[in-house]
Coordinates of C-alpha atoms in Angstrom, one line a residue:
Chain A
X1159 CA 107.2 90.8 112.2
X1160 CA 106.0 93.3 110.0
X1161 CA 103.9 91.3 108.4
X1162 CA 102.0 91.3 112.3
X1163 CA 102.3 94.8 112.2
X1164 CA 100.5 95.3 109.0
X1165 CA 97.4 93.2 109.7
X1166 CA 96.7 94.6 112.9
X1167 CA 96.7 98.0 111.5
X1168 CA 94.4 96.7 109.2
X1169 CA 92.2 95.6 111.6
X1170 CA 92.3 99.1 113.4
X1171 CA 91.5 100.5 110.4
X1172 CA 88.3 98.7 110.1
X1173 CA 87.5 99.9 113.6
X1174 CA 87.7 103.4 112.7
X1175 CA 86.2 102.9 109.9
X1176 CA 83.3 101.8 111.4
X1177 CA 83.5 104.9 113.6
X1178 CA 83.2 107.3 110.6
X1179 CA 79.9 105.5 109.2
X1180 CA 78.4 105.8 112.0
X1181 CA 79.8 108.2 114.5
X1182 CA 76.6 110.3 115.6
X1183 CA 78.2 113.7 114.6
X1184 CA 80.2 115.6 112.1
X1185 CA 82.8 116.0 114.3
X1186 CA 83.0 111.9 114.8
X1187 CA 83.6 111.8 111.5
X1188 CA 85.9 114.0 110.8
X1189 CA 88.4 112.9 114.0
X1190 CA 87.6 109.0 112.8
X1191 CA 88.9 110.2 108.6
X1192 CA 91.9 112.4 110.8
X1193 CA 93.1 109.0 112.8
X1194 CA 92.6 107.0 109.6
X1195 CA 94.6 109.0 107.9
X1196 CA 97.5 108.6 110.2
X1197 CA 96.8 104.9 110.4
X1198 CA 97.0 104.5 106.4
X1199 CA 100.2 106.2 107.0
X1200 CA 101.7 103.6 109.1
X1201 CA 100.2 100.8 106.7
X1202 CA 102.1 101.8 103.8
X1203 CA 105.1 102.3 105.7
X1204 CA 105.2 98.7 106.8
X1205 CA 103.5 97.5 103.6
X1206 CA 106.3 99.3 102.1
X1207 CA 109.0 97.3 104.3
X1208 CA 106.6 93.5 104.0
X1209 CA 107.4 93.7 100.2
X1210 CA 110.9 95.1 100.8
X1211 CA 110.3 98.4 98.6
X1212 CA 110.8 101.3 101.5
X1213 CA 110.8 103.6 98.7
X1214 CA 106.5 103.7 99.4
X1215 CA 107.8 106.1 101.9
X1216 CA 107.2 108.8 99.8
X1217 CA 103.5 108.4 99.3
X1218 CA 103.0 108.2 103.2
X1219 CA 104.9 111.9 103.1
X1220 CA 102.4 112.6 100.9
X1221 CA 99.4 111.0 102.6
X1222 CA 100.1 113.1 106.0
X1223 CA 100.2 116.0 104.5
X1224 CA 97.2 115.8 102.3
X1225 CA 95.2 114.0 105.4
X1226 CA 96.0 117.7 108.0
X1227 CA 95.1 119.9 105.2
X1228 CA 91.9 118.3 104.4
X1229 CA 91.1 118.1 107.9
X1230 CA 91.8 121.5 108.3
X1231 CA 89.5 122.2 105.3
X1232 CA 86.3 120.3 106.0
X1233 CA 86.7 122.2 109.6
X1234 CA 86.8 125.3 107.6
X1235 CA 84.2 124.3 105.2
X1236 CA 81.5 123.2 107.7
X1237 CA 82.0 126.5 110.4
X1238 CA 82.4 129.2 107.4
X1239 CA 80.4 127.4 104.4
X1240 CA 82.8 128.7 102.2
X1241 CA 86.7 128.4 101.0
X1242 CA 87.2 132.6 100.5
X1243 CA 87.1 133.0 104.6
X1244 CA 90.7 134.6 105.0
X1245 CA 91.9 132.3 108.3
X1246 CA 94.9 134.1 109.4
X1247 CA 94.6 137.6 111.7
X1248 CA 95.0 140.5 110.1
X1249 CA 97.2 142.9 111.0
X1250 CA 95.5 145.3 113.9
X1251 CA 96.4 149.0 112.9
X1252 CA 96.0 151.0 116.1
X1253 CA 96.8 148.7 118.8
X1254 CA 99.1 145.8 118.4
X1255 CA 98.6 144.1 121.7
X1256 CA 95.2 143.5 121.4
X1257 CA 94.6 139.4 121.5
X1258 CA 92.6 138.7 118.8
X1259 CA 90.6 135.4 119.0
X1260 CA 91.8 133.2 116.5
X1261 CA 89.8 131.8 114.0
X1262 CA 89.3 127.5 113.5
Chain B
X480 CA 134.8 93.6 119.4
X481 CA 133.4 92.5 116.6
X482 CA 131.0 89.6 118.1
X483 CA 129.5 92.2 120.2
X484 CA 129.0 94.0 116.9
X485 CA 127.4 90.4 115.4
X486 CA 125.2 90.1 118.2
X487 CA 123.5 93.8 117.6
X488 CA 123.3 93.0 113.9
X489 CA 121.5 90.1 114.6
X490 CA 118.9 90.9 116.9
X491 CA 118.5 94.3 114.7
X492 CA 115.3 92.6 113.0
X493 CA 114.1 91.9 115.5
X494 CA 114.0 94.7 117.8
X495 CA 112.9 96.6 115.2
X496 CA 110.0 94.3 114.5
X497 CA 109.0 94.2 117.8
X498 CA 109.2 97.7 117.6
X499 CA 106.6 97.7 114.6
X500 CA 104.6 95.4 116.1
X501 CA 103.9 97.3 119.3
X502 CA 103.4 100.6 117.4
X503 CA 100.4 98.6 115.4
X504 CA 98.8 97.4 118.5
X505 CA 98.9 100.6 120.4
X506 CA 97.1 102.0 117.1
X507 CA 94.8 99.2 117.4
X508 CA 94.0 99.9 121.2
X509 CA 93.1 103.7 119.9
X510 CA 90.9 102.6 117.5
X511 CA 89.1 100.4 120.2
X512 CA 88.8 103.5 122.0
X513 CA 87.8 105.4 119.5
X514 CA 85.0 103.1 119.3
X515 CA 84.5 102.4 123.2
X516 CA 84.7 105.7 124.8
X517 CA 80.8 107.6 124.8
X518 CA 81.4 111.3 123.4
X519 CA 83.4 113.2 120.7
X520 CA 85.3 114.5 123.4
X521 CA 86.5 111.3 125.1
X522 CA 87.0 110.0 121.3
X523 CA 89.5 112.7 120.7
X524 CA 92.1 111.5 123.9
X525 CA 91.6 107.9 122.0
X526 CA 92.6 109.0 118.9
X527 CA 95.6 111.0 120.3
X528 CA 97.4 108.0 121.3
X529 CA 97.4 106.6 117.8
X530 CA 99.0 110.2 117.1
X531 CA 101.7 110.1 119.7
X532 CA 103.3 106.6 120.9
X533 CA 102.0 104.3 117.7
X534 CA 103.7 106.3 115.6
X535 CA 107.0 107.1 117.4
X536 CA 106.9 103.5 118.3
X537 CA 105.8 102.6 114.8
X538 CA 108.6 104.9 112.9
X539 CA 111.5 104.3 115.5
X540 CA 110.8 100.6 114.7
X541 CA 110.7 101.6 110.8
X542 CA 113.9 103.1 111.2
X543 CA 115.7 100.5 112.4
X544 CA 114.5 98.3 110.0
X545 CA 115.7 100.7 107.6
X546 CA 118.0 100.0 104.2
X547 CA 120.1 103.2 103.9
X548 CA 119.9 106.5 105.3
X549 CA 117.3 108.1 102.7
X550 CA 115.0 105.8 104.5
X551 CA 115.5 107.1 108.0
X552 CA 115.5 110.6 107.0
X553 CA 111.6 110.1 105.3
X554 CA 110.7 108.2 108.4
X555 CA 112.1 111.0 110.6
X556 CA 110.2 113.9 108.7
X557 CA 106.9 111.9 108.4
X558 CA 107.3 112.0 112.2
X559 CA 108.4 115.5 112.9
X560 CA 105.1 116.7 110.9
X561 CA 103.0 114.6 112.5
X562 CA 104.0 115.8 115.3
X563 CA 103.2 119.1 114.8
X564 CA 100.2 118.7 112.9
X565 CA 98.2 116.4 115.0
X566 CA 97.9 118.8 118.4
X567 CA 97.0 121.6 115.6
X568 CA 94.2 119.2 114.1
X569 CA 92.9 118.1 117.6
X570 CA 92.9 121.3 119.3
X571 CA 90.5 122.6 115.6
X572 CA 88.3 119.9 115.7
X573 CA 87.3 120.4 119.7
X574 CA 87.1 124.2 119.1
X575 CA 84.8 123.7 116.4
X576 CA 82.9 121.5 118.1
X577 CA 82.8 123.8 121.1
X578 CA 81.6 126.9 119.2
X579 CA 79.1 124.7 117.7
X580 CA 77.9 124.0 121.2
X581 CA 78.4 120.5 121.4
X582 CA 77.6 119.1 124.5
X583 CA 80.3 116.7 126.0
X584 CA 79.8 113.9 129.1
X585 CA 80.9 114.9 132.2
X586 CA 81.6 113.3 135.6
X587 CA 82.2 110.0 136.4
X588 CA 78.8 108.2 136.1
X589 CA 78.6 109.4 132.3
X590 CA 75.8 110.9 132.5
X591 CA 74.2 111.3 128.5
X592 CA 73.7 115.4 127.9
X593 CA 71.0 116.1 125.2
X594 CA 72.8 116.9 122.2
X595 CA 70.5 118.8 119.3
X596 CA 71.2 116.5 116.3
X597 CA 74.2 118.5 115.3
X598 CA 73.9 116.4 112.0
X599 CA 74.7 118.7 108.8
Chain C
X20 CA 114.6 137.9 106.3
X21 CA 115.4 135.1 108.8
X22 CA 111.9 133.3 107.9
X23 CA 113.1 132.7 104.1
X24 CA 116.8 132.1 105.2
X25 CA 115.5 129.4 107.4
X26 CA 112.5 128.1 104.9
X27 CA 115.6 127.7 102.1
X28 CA 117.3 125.8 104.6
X29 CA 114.2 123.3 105.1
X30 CA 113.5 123.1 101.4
X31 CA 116.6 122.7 100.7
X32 CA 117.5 119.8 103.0
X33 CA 113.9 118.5 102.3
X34 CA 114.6 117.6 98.3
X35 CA 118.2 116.4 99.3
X36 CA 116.4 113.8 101.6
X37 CA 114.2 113.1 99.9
X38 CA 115.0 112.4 96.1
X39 CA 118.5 110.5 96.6
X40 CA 119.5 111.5 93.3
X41 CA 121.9 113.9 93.1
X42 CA 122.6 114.7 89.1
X43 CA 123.2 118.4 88.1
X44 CA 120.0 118.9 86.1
X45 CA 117.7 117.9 89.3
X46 CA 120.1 119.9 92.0
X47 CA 119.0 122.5 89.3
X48 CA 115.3 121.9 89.2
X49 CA 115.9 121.2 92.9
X50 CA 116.9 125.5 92.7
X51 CA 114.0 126.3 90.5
X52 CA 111.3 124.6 93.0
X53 CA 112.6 126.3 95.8
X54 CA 112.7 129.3 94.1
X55 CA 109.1 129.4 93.2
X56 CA 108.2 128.2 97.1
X57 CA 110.5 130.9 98.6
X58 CA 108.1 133.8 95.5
X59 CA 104.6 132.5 96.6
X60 CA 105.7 132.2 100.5
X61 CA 106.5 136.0 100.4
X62 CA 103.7 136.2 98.4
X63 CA 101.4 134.7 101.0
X64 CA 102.7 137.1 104.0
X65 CA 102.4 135.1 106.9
X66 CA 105.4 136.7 108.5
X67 CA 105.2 137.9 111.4
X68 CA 107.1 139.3 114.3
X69 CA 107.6 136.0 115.7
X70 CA 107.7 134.0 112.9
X71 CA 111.3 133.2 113.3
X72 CA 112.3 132.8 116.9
X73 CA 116.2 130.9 115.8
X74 CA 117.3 132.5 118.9
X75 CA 115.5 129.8 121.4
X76 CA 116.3 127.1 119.0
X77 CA 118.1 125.5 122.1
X78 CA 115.4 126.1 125.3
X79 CA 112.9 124.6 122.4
X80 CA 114.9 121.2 121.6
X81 CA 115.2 120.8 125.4
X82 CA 111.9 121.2 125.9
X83 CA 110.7 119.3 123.1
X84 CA 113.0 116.2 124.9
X85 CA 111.3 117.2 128.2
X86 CA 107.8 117.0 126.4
X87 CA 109.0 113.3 125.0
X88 CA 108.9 111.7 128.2
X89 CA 105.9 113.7 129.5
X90 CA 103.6 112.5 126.6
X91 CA 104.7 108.5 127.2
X92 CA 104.3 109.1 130.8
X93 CA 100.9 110.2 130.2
X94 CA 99.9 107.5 127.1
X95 CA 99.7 104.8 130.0
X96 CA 96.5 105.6 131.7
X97 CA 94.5 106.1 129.1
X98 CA 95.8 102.7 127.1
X99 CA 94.5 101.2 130.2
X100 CA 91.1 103.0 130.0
X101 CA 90.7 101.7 126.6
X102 CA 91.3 98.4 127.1
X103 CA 89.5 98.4 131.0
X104 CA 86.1 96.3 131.0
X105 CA 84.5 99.3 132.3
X106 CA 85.0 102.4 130.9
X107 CA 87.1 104.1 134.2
X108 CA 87.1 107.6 133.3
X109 CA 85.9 110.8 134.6
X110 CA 85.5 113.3 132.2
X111 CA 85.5 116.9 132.9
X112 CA 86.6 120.8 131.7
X113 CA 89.2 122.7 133.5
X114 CA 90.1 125.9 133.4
X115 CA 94.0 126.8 133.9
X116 CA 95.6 130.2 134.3
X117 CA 98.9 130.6 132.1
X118 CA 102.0 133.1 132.7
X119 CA 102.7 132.5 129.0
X120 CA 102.8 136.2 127.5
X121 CA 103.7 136.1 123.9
X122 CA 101.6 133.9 121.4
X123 CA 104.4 131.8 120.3
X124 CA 104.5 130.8 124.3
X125 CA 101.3 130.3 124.3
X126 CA 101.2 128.2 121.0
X127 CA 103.9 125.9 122.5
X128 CA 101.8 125.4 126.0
X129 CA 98.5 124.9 124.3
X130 CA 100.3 122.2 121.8
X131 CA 102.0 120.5 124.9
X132 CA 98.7 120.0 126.4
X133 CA 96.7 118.9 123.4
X134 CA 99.7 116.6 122.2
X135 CA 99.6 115.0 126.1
X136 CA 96.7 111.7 125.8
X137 CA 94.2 112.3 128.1
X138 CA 93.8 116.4 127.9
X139 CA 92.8 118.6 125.3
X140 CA 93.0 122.5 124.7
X141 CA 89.1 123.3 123.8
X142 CA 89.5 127.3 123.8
X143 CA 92.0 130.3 124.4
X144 CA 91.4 133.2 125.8
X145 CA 93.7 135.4 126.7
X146 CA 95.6 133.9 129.4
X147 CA 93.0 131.9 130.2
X148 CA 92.8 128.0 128.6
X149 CA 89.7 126.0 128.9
X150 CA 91.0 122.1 128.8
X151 CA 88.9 119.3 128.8
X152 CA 90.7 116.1 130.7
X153 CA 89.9 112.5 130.4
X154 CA 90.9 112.1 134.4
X155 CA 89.3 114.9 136.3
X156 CA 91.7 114.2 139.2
X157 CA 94.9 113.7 137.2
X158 CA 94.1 116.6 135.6
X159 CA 94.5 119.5 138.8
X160 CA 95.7 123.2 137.8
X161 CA 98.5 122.3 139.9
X162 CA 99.7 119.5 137.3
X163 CA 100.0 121.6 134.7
X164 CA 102.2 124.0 136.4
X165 CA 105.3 122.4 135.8
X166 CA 104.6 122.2 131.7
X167 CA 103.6 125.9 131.8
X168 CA 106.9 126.9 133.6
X169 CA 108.7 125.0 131.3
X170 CA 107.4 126.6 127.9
X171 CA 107.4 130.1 129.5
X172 CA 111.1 129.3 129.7
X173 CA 111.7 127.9 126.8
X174 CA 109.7 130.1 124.7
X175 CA 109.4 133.1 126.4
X176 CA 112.7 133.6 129.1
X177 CA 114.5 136.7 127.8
X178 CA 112.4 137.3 125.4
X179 CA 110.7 140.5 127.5
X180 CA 113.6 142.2 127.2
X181 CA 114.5 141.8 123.5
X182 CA 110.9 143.2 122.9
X183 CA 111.2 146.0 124.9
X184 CA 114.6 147.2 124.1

């Protein structure tokens, strides 16, 4: 059964994948890398279970973090043009309750 | 006792299978979505089911498939930061594309709002 | 001091989990590793005053079940847009009001919603959320009142008072 599984998330890969060549904007492509990401995630998990090694687990730990941290980035990267942006609120000095807007 | 306990062992494959096999088509119906719908916006609900039930479907059949415990736990934290990741990646990607003034398709006929090429 | 009490905790259960081996000379590079983590996470100073809310750990898990159903609940329709022949949706923005005072309230609403197929949190301001829905008539003020309550309770309930006192 998880043979099934693993094909047909290759096929949905494919799809998105065709998404991120040629989705129209950035943002396209950066939501079709962020789903493909999770999908690769899935695919190792049951490629890891098809050839009875679960242990594979570990690289799809790996692969979710990696894939929200460089979406987060490339969002960074394309709104700032740079890396040295500081991204979380500083501390307000005078008046605490003031709702700063957040940044990204 | 115990035959109830044979038949649960036995149709353990195969729940969990099904399980699996679910999760991968609901990822495969977000991914036709992804394709199908007509703006980023509209894209980004497509993608999100990918991000909620393929996964929980996907994992919970992972985890009854599962060896040993070490297994489980891995599957269980894969999901719990997905599951807080994804809303925090969505919910970036449509406010940068807001500030960037991206124009999304509204109403029911679709009507097409001209974008600048927003190309970089 | 809660924050790196709990953030121990995690690490801690984290490399038990997830190496399997349990020999003395990795449960001691297992103590190392979290040692450096724990140095550059103070380093980093991201604590803040709610930055360790262990108090509403319960209102959160209940509301985190609550949220469970919710999001299956919701995945339906849309699965059934995808697939439809024509494309039945209505896109449109909506702008909802929130009671949600405190930002880790807030944080937990916005996330509900985003998390939910078929609407997404595009901006917040203040109290205000702009949220564009995939169903304009699914997606009423009125429909989100019941998530909103929820989180205020779960995140926020007595939390005025500790604040104040």
């Amino acid at each position: 059964m998880t043979e099934i599984a693993a094909v047909a998330i290759i096929i949905a890969i494919g799809l998105t994948l065709i998404r991120a060549l040629m989705g129209p904007t950035l943002y396209d492509r950066v939501l079709a890398v962020n789903s493909l990401g999770t999908k690769i995630v899935l695919f190792i998990g049951f490629l890891g279970f098809v050839l009875g090694r679960p242990d594979w687990l570990d690289i799809a730990v790996l692969y979710a973090l990696i894939n929200f941290v460089s979406t987060i980035a490339i969002l960074k990267f394309f709104r700032y043009r740079s890396f040295q942006v500081p991204l979380h609120r500083r501390p307000v000095p005078k008046a605490p309750t003031v709702q700063g807007r957040d940044n990204v | 006792m115990s035959e109830l306990l044979d038949i649960l062992l036995l149709i353990k494959p195969w729940v969990g299978g099904i399980l699996c096999v679910i999760g991968a088509l609901l990822a495969l119906i977000g991914s036709i979505g992804v394709l199908r719908f007509p703006d980023f916006f509209t894209r980004l609900h497509a993608a999100s089911i990918t991000d909620t039930s393929a996964v929980t479907l996907g994992l919970l059949g992972m985890a009854i498939l599962a060896p040993n415990w070490l297994v489980v736990f891995k599957l269980a934290a894969i999901w719990l930061f997905i599951f807080l990741t994804s809303p925090t990646g969505s919910h970036a990607l449509a406010n940068a594309a807001h500030t960037a003034g991206l124009q999304p398709v509204l109403g029911r006929d679709l009507k097409r709002p001209d974008n600048r090429e927003e190309e970089a | 001091m809660g924050y790196f009490a709990g953030l121990i905790f995690v690490l801690a259960a984290l490399w038990l989990g997830l190496s399997g081996i349990y020999k003395p000379l990795l449960l001691i590079l297992a103590g190392i590793s979290i040692l450096i983590s724990v140095v550059l996470a103070s380093r980093l100073e991201t604590v803040d005053r709610e930055g360790s809310p262990y108090g509403r750990t319960i209102p959160i898990l209940s509301y985190w079940a609550w949220l469970l159903v919710e999001i299956f609940k919701a995945n339906w329709p849309v699965i059934k847009a995808c697939v439809s022949a024509n494309l039945n949706i209505n896109p449109a923005f909506v702008r909802v009001k929130t009671r949600c005072e405190s930002d880790l309230a807030k944080t937990i609403f916005a996330n509900s919603i985003t998390l939910t197929p078929g609407t997404v949190t595009v901006e917040v301001e203040g109290d205000k959320l702009l949220i564009h829905a995939l169903f304009e008539e699914a997606a009423t003020p009125a429909s989100f009142d019941e998530m909103d309550h929820r989180s205020y309770r779960a995140a926020d309930g007595k939390r005025k008072e500790e604040l104040a006192a």
